[in-house]
Coordinates of C-alpha atoms and ligand atoms in Angstrom, one line a residue:
M14 CA -3.9 -55.8 1.7
Q15 CA -2.3 -54.5 -1.4
S16 CA 1.3 -55.6 -1.8
M17 CA 3.6 -52.8 -2.8
Q18 CA 7.3 -52.2 -3.3
S19 CA 8.9 -50.4 -0.4
N20 CA 9.1 -46.6 -0.8
Q21 CA 12.9 -47.0 -1.2
S22 CA 12.3 -48.5 -4.6
K23 CA 13.1 -46.7 -7.8
K24 CA 10.9 -48.7 -10.0
A25 CA 9.4 -47.3 -13.1
G26 CA 5.6 -47.7 -12.9
A27 CA 5.6 -47.4 -9.1
T28 CA 3.8 -44.1 -9.3
E29 CA 1.0 -45.4 -11.4
E30 CA 0.5 -48.3 -9.1
L31 CA 0.3 -46.1 -6.0
L32 CA -1.9 -43.5 -7.7
A33 CA -4.3 -46.2 -8.5
I34 CA -4.6 -47.2 -4.9
A35 CA -4.8 -43.5 -3.9
A36 CA -7.7 -43.1 -6.3
K37 CA -9.6 -45.8 -4.5
H38 CA -8.7 -45.2 -0.9
V39 CA -7.3 -41.8 -0.1
Y40 CA -10.1 -39.4 0.9
P41 CA -10.3 -37.0 -2.0
N42 CA -10.4 -33.7 -0.1
N43 CA -7.1 -32.7 -1.7
K44 CA -5.9 -32.7 -5.3
P45 CA -2.1 -33.6 -5.1
A46 CA 0.3 -33.5 -8.0
K47 CA 0.6 -36.8 -9.8
I48 CA 3.9 -37.8 -8.3
V49 CA 4.6 -39.8 -5.2
L50 CA 7.5 -38.4 -3.1
A51 CA 9.8 -40.7 -1.2
R52 CA 12.9 -38.8 0.0
G53 CA 14.4 -35.4 0.4
Q54 CA 17.8 -33.8 0.9
G55 CA 18.2 -30.1 1.5
S56 CA 16.1 -28.3 -1.1
R57 CA 15.7 -31.4 -3.3
L58 CA 13.0 -34.0 -3.3
F59 CA 12.9 -37.4 -5.0
D60 CA 9.9 -39.5 -6.0
V61 CA 9.4 -43.2 -5.8
E62 CA 10.9 -43.6 -9.3
G63 CA 14.0 -41.6 -8.3
R64 CA 13.1 -38.5 -10.2
R65 CA 14.5 -35.3 -8.7
F66 CA 12.7 -32.1 -8.0
L67 CA 13.8 -28.7 -6.7
D68 CA 11.5 -27.8 -3.8
L69 CA 10.5 -24.1 -3.9
A70 CA 7.4 -24.9 -1.8
A71 CA 8.9 -26.4 1.3
G72 CA 5.7 -28.2 2.2
V73 CA 3.9 -24.8 2.2
A74 CA 6.5 -22.7 4.0
V75 CA 7.1 -25.5 6.5
C76 CA 10.5 -27.2 5.9
S77 CA 12.5 -24.2 6.8
L78 CA 15.8 -26.2 7.3
G79 CA 15.1 -28.1 4.1
H80 CA 14.7 -31.9 4.1
A81 CA 16.6 -34.4 6.2
H82 CA 18.6 -31.7 8.0
P83 CA 21.1 -33.8 10.0
K84 CA 20.6 -31.8 13.3
L85 CA 16.8 -32.0 13.1
T86 CA 16.8 -35.6 12.1
A87 CA 19.2 -36.5 15.0
T88 CA 17.1 -34.5 17.5
I89 CA 13.9 -36.3 16.5
A90 CA 15.6 -39.7 16.6
A91 CA 17.1 -39.1 20.0
Q92 CA 14.0 -37.6 21.5
A93 CA 11.8 -40.5 20.1
G94 CA 14.2 -42.9 21.9
R95 CA 13.9 -40.9 25.1
L96 CA 10.4 -39.6 25.6
M97 CA 7.6 -39.0 23.0
H98 CA 4.5 -38.1 24.9
V99 CA 3.3 -37.5 28.4
S100 CA 0.1 -35.4 28.0
N101 CA -0.7 -32.1 29.7
Y102 CA -1.2 -33.8 33.1
F103 CA 2.6 -33.5 33.4
Y104 CA 5.3 -31.0 32.5
N105 CA 8.2 -32.1 30.3
E106 CA 11.5 -30.3 29.9
E107 CA 11.2 -29.7 26.2
N108 CA 7.8 -28.0 26.5
I109 CA 8.9 -25.7 29.3
L110 CA 12.1 -24.7 27.5
L111 CA 10.4 -24.2 24.1
A112 CA 7.9 -21.9 25.7
S113 CA 10.6 -19.8 27.3
E114 CA 12.6 -19.7 24.1
L115 CA 9.6 -18.5 22.0
C116 CA 8.9 -15.8 24.5
E117 CA 12.5 -14.7 24.5
L118 CA 12.2 -14.1 20.7
C119 CA 9.3 -11.6 21.3
E120 CA 10.4 -10.3 24.7
K121 CA 10.8 -6.7 23.4
E122 CA 7.1 -6.8 22.3
G123 CA 6.0 -8.0 25.7
L124 CA 4.8 -11.5 24.8
T125 CA 5.5 -13.7 27.8
R126 CA 3.2 -16.8 27.6
A127 CA 3.3 -19.7 25.1
L128 CA 0.5 -22.3 24.6
L129 CA 1.7 -25.2 22.5
C130 CA -0.6 -27.2 20.1
N131 CA -0.2 -29.1 16.9
S132 CA -1.1 -27.0 13.9
G133 CA -1.8 -23.6 12.6
T134 CA -5.6 -23.9 12.7
E135 CA -5.3 -25.0 16.4
A136 CA -3.1 -22.1 17.2
N137 CA -5.8 -19.8 15.7
E138 CA -8.6 -21.6 17.6
A139 CA -6.7 -20.9 20.8
M140 CA -6.3 -17.3 19.9
F141 CA -10.0 -17.0 19.0
K142 CA -11.0 -18.5 22.3
A143 CA -8.5 -16.4 24.3
V144 CA -9.6 -13.1 22.9
R145 CA -13.3 -13.8 23.5
R146 CA -12.7 -15.3 27.0
H147 CA -10.4 -12.4 27.9
F148 CA -13.4 -10.0 27.8
Y149 CA -15.8 -12.6 29.2
V150 CA -13.7 -13.0 32.3
K151 CA -13.7 -9.2 32.7
G152 CA -17.5 -9.1 32.4
D153 CA -17.1 -7.1 29.1
K154 CA -19.7 -8.2 26.6
R155 CA -17.6 -7.6 23.5
S156 CA -17.0 -10.6 21.3
R157 CA -16.9 -9.4 17.7
I158 CA -13.8 -10.2 15.7
I159 CA -12.7 -8.3 12.7
S160 CA -10.8 -10.2 10.0
F161 CA -9.9 -9.6 6.4
H162 CA -11.1 -10.6 3.0
N163 CA -8.8 -13.2 1.4
S164 CA -7.3 -14.0 4.8
F165 CA -6.5 -17.6 5.6
H166 CA -6.6 -18.8 9.2
G167 CA -7.3 -22.6 8.9
R168 CA -9.9 -25.2 8.3
T169 CA -11.4 -25.9 11.8
M170 CA -14.7 -24.1 12.6
G171 CA -13.4 -21.1 14.5
S172 CA -10.4 -20.5 12.3
L173 CA -12.5 -21.1 9.2
A174 CA -15.1 -18.6 10.4
M175 CA -12.3 -16.0 10.5
T176 CA -10.9 -17.0 7.1
G177 CA -11.8 -14.5 4.4
T178 CA -12.7 -16.7 1.5
P179 CA -16.5 -17.3 1.4
K180 CA -16.2 -20.5 -0.7
Y181 CA -14.1 -22.2 2.0
R182 CA -16.9 -21.6 4.5
E183 CA -19.8 -22.5 2.3
G184 CA -22.0 -25.3 3.7
F185 CA -20.4 -25.5 7.1
G186 CA -22.7 -23.3 9.1
R187 CA -22.0 -19.9 10.6
I188 CA -20.2 -18.8 13.7
E189 CA -21.6 -15.4 14.8
G190 CA -19.7 -12.3 15.4
I191 CA -17.1 -12.2 12.7
T192 CA -16.8 -9.3 10.3
H193 CA -14.6 -9.3 7.2
V194 CA -13.2 -6.1 5.7
T195 CA -10.8 -5.2 2.9
Y196 CA -7.1 -5.9 3.7
G197 CA -5.1 -2.7 3.8
D198 CA -8.1 -0.4 4.2
L199 CA -7.8 1.4 7.5
D200 CA -11.0 3.4 6.9
A201 CA -13.0 0.2 6.4
V202 CA -11.6 -1.1 9.7
A203 CA -12.4 2.2 11.4
A204 CA -16.0 2.0 10.1
E205 CA -16.5 -1.4 11.7
M206 CA -14.7 -0.6 15.0
G207 CA -16.7 -0.1 18.2
S208 CA -17.2 -1.1 21.8
D209 CA -18.4 -4.6 20.7
V210 CA -15.1 -5.5 19.0
A211 CA -12.9 -7.9 20.9
A212 CA -10.1 -8.3 18.4
V213 CA -8.7 -7.7 15.0
I214 CA -6.8 -10.7 13.5
V215 CA -4.3 -10.0 10.7
E216 CA -1.5 -11.5 8.6
A217 CA 1.6 -9.3 8.1
V218 CA 1.7 -10.7 4.6
Q219 CA -1.5 -12.5 3.4
G220 CA -0.1 -15.8 2.3
E221 CA -2.8 -18.0 0.8
G222 CA -4.7 -15.0 -0.3
G223 CA -2.1 -14.1 -2.9
V224 CA 1.2 -13.1 -1.1
I225 CA 0.0 -9.6 -0.3
P226 CA 2.2 -7.6 2.1
A227 CA 0.4 -5.2 4.5
P228 CA 0.7 -1.7 3.0
L229 CA 3.0 0.6 4.8
G230 CA 1.4 2.0 7.9
F231 CA -1.5 -0.5 7.9
L232 CA -0.4 -2.6 10.8
E233 CA 0.6 0.5 12.8
G234 CA -2.9 2.0 12.0
L235 CA -4.6 -1.2 13.2
R236 CA -2.7 -1.0 16.5
A237 CA -3.8 2.6 16.9
L238 CA -7.5 1.8 16.1
C239 CA -7.4 -1.2 18.5
N240 CA -6.0 1.0 21.3
Q241 CA -8.5 3.7 20.7
H242 CA -11.4 1.2 21.0
G243 CA -10.0 -1.1 23.6
A244 CA -9.8 -4.1 21.3
L245 CA -7.0 -6.6 21.0
L246 CA -4.7 -6.9 17.9
V247 CA -3.6 -10.5 17.2
F248 CA -1.3 -11.7 14.4
D249 CA -1.7 -14.9 12.5
E250 CA 2.0 -15.6 12.0
V251 CA 1.5 -19.2 11.0
Q252 CA 3.0 -18.6 7.5
T253 CA 5.0 -15.4 8.2
G254 CA 6.6 -16.3 11.5
I255 CA 9.9 -18.0 12.3
G256 CA 12.1 -16.2 9.9
R257 CA 10.1 -16.6 6.7
L258 CA 10.0 -12.8 6.0
G259 CA 13.7 -12.2 6.8
R260 CA 12.9 -11.3 10.4
W261 CA 11.7 -13.5 13.2
F262 CA 8.1 -12.4 13.0
G263 CA 6.0 -10.5 10.5
F264 CA 4.9 -7.9 13.1
Q265 CA 8.6 -6.9 13.6
R266 CA 9.4 -4.4 10.9
S267 CA 13.1 -3.7 10.2
G268 CA 14.7 -0.4 9.4
S269 CA 13.0 2.7 10.6
F270 CA 9.8 0.9 11.7
A271 CA 9.9 -0.3 15.2
G272 CA 7.2 -2.8 14.5
V273 CA 3.8 -3.3 16.1
R274 CA 3.1 -4.8 19.5
P275 CA 0.7 -7.6 19.2
D276 CA -1.5 -8.9 22.0
A277 CA -1.0 -12.5 20.7
I278 CA 0.4 -14.3 17.8
S279 CA -0.2 -17.8 16.3
L280 CA 2.7 -19.9 14.9
A281 CA 2.9 -23.3 13.2
K282 CA 4.3 -24.1 9.7
G283 CA 8.0 -23.3 10.0
L284 CA 8.2 -23.8 13.7
G285 CA 8.8 -27.5 13.6
G286 CA 10.8 -27.5 10.3
G287 CA 8.4 -30.3 9.1
F288 CA 7.4 -31.8 12.4
P289 CA 3.8 -30.9 13.3
I290 CA 3.6 -28.2 16.0
G291 CA 1.7 -25.0 16.6
A292 CA 1.9 -22.3 19.3
M293 CA 0.1 -19.2 20.5
V294 CA 2.3 -16.6 22.2
T295 CA 0.5 -14.0 24.2
S296 CA 1.0 -11.0 26.5
E297 CA 1.0 -11.5 30.2
E298 CA -2.5 -9.9 30.4
L299 CA -4.0 -12.5 27.9
G300 CA -2.3 -15.2 29.9
S301 CA -5.3 -15.3 32.3
A302 CA -7.9 -15.7 29.5
L303 CA -7.8 -19.5 29.4
P304 CA -7.5 -20.9 32.9
P305 CA -7.4 -24.7 33.6
G306 CA -10.4 -26.4 32.1
T307 CA -11.1 -24.0 29.3
H308 CA -8.7 -25.2 26.7
G309 CA -6.2 -27.9 26.0
S310 CA -4.9 -30.6 23.7
T311 CA -3.8 -34.2 24.3
F312 CA -0.8 -33.9 22.0
G313 CA -0.1 -30.2 22.5
G314 CA 3.4 -29.5 23.9
N315 CA 4.6 -33.1 23.5
P316 CA 8.3 -33.5 24.0
L317 CA 9.0 -34.8 20.5
A318 CA 7.5 -31.9 18.7
C319 CA 9.0 -29.4 21.2
A320 CA 12.5 -30.9 20.9
A321 CA 12.1 -30.6 17.1
A322 CA 11.1 -26.9 17.3
R323 CA 13.9 -26.1 19.8
T324 CA 16.4 -27.5 17.3
V325 CA 14.9 -25.5 14.5
L326 CA 15.3 -22.3 16.6
R327 CA 18.8 -23.3 17.6
V328 CA 20.0 -24.0 14.1
M329 CA 18.4 -20.8 12.8
E330 CA 20.4 -18.8 15.4
A331 CA 23.6 -20.7 15.0
E332 CA 23.6 -20.5 11.2
D333 CA 22.4 -16.9 11.1
I334 CA 19.5 -17.9 8.9
V335 CA 17.1 -15.0 9.4
P336 CA 19.4 -12.2 8.0
N337 CA 20.2 -14.5 5.2
V338 CA 16.5 -14.9 4.3
E339 CA 16.4 -11.1 4.0
R340 CA 19.3 -11.2 1.5
K341 CA 18.1 -14.2 -0.4
G342 CA 14.6 -12.7 -0.5
Q343 CA 16.1 -9.6 -2.2
L344 CA 17.8 -11.8 -4.7
L345 CA 14.7 -13.8 -5.5
S346 CA 12.7 -10.6 -5.8
A347 CA 15.1 -9.2 -8.3
M348 CA 15.0 -12.5 -10.3
L349 CA 11.2 -12.5 -10.3
A350 CA 11.0 -8.9 -11.3
R351 CA 13.3 -9.7 -14.3
V352 CA 11.0 -12.6 -15.3
A353 CA 8.0 -10.3 -15.1
R354 CA 9.8 -7.7 -17.2
E355 CA 10.9 -10.2 -19.8
L356 CA 7.5 -12.0 -20.1
P357 CA 5.0 -9.2 -20.0
N358 CA 2.4 -11.2 -21.7
V359 CA 2.3 -13.7 -18.9
C360 CA 3.4 -11.8 -15.8
E361 CA 2.1 -8.6 -14.2
G362 CA 4.8 -8.2 -11.5
Q363 CA 6.0 -9.7 -8.3
R364 CA 5.7 -8.9 -4.6
G365 CA 6.4 -10.3 -1.1
E366 CA 8.8 -10.2 1.7
G367 CA 11.8 -12.4 2.6
L368 CA 11.4 -15.9 1.1
L369 CA 7.7 -15.5 0.7
R370 CA 7.3 -14.2 -2.8
G371 CA 4.6 -14.1 -5.5
L372 CA 4.9 -13.9 -9.2
I373 CA 1.6 -12.3 -10.4
L374 CA 0.2 -13.7 -13.6
R375 CA -1.9 -11.8 -16.1
P376 CA -5.7 -12.2 -16.0
G377 CA -6.6 -15.3 -17.9
F378 CA -3.9 -17.4 -16.4
V379 CA -4.7 -19.7 -13.4
A380 CA -1.7 -20.3 -11.2
R381 CA -2.8 -23.8 -10.0
D382 CA -3.2 -25.0 -13.6
I383 CA 0.5 -24.2 -14.2
L384 CA 1.8 -26.2 -11.3
P385 CA 1.6 -29.6 -13.0
K386 CA 3.7 -28.2 -15.9
L387 CA 6.3 -27.0 -13.3
V388 CA 6.3 -30.5 -11.7
D389 CA 7.0 -32.0 -15.1
A390 CA 9.9 -29.6 -15.5
G391 CA 11.3 -30.6 -12.1
V392 CA 10.1 -27.7 -9.8
L393 CA 7.6 -27.8 -7.0
L394 CA 5.8 -24.5 -6.4
L395 CA 2.6 -23.3 -4.9
A396 CA -0.4 -21.2 -5.9
A397 CA -1.8 -18.4 -3.9
G398 CA -5.1 -16.7 -4.8
E399 CA -6.2 -17.2 -8.4
R400 CA -3.2 -16.0 -10.3
V401 CA -0.2 -15.8 -8.1
L402 CA 2.7 -18.4 -8.2
R403 CA 3.9 -18.6 -4.6
F404 CA 7.6 -19.1 -3.8
A405 CA 8.2 -20.3 -0.3
P406 CA 11.4 -22.3 -0.5
P407 CA 13.4 -23.8 2.4
L408 CA 15.1 -21.0 4.2
I409 CA 18.4 -22.8 3.6
I410 CA 18.1 -22.8 -0.2
T411 CA 21.3 -21.6 -1.9
D412 CA 21.5 -18.7 -4.4
A413 CA 22.4 -21.2 -7.1
E414 CA 19.3 -23.3 -6.4
L415 CA 17.1 -20.1 -6.5
E416 CA 18.6 -19.2 -9.8
E417 CA 18.1 -22.7 -11.2
G418 CA 14.5 -22.8 -10.0
V419 CA 13.5 -19.4 -11.4
A420 CA 15.2 -20.2 -14.8
I421 CA 13.0 -23.4 -15.0
V422 CA 9.8 -21.4 -14.0
R423 CA 10.7 -18.8 -16.6
K424 CA 11.1 -21.4 -19.3
V425 CA 7.7 -23.1 -18.4
L426 CA 5.9 -19.7 -18.4
E427 CA 7.5 -18.8 -21.7
E428 CA 6.2 -21.9 -23.4
L429 CA 2.6 -21.5 -22.1
P430 CA 0.1 -21.1 -24.9
A431 CA -0.8 -17.3 -25.1
H432 CA -4.0 -16.2 -23.3
S433 CA -5.8 -13.1 -24.0
S434 CA -7.4 -11.2 -21.1
Ligands
PLP520 C1 -1.4 -22.6 6.8 C2 -2.0 -21.5 7.5 C3 -2.9 -21.7 8.6 C4 -3.4 -23.1 8.9 O1 -2.4 -24.0 9.4 P1 -2.6 -25.5 9.5 O2 -1.4 -26.0 10.1 O3 -2.8 -26.0 8.1 O4 -3.8 -25.8 10.3 C5 -3.4 -20.7 9.3 N1 -3.0 -19.4 9.0 C6 -2.2 -19.1 8.0 C7 -1.8 -17.7 7.8 C8 -1.6 -20.2 7.2 O5 -0.8 -19.9 6.2

């Protein structure tokens, strides 16, 4: 056993000591920043040495209520002291009520059934299995799934097979029957459509792929094509759902667009506000695709995770967070557009929706290589695609914190050694 200071310590050198242990014993499938985080408060994080960071990443669009939100913390503590786990052999109150509250949020679009699981990739596995089995049960042989280049759906085999980045799939074997086409290209989808297609899976804004919003009319066009060919349209809302885009779900368009009716959606990330949970919400019709014995999860729907998610939903309603995300998203968009204008040698522009925004770098710059410089300057940010800096801050971030964060990002970008493309 290695002896270490407690994670409450603010000891200089603690980072080095911990990173040395990590280098020996933490499985190296990730490449985390060279800091060790210990504590959070709102949009701030603190490391083991007491250094302070502004969190514009929110654990990859997860910590929607920021860190250590008093209501979420209290719910988790109380529920942990009451009932944590019972398995799917038994109902629990939190699981039943969360399912009904999720369905209530997409009642207008006709989604009536919620399956609870533990992560985004699991939610997408459930969706993958549900769409295939839906047709199998009906004796319809269709099983092909159309997905998009640069899409991200998770790291387990089914979700990975749908993911549109070939290098993520390399070396893991193939799952048959998945076709990838260009995002935003309705003609490409139409060309692949046919009576063998079970479903199209789409993100309303491609998150990992580079913060790419669906072009106007694209989602509506997909719905029409799916209807025409008897295929299902399912949305991966793992990153875009639960208010991230300034509306509850990505498929719901504001303004003159009524939105698009999905047959199913997957959720995770923001749903638990930091507590692991995922969900698939489906139409009544898809509700019979996975009868008892065909799918399940030991931890899925556990009362602790469900209580956390219910509190996230309740706080978001009570504090009117979703409309505020829309407003703050506009503000962030304007700030990033200004950075792009003022630093034309580094930035090409910005895009996104709500509080999921990308600052696009010029060719020659690599977004993930800039992240360590941002960490040193006190800002935690994400990369998306090759050259997009992804902003996905807590939904409760203040205007002043956004301004502070963007000013620091601007300064770091300004001081980058010039690249030529
Ligand atoms: C993060 C993400 C996933 C995977 O979620 P995990 O909880 O990491 O398994 C799937 N789809 C999208 C769109 C995501 O952003």
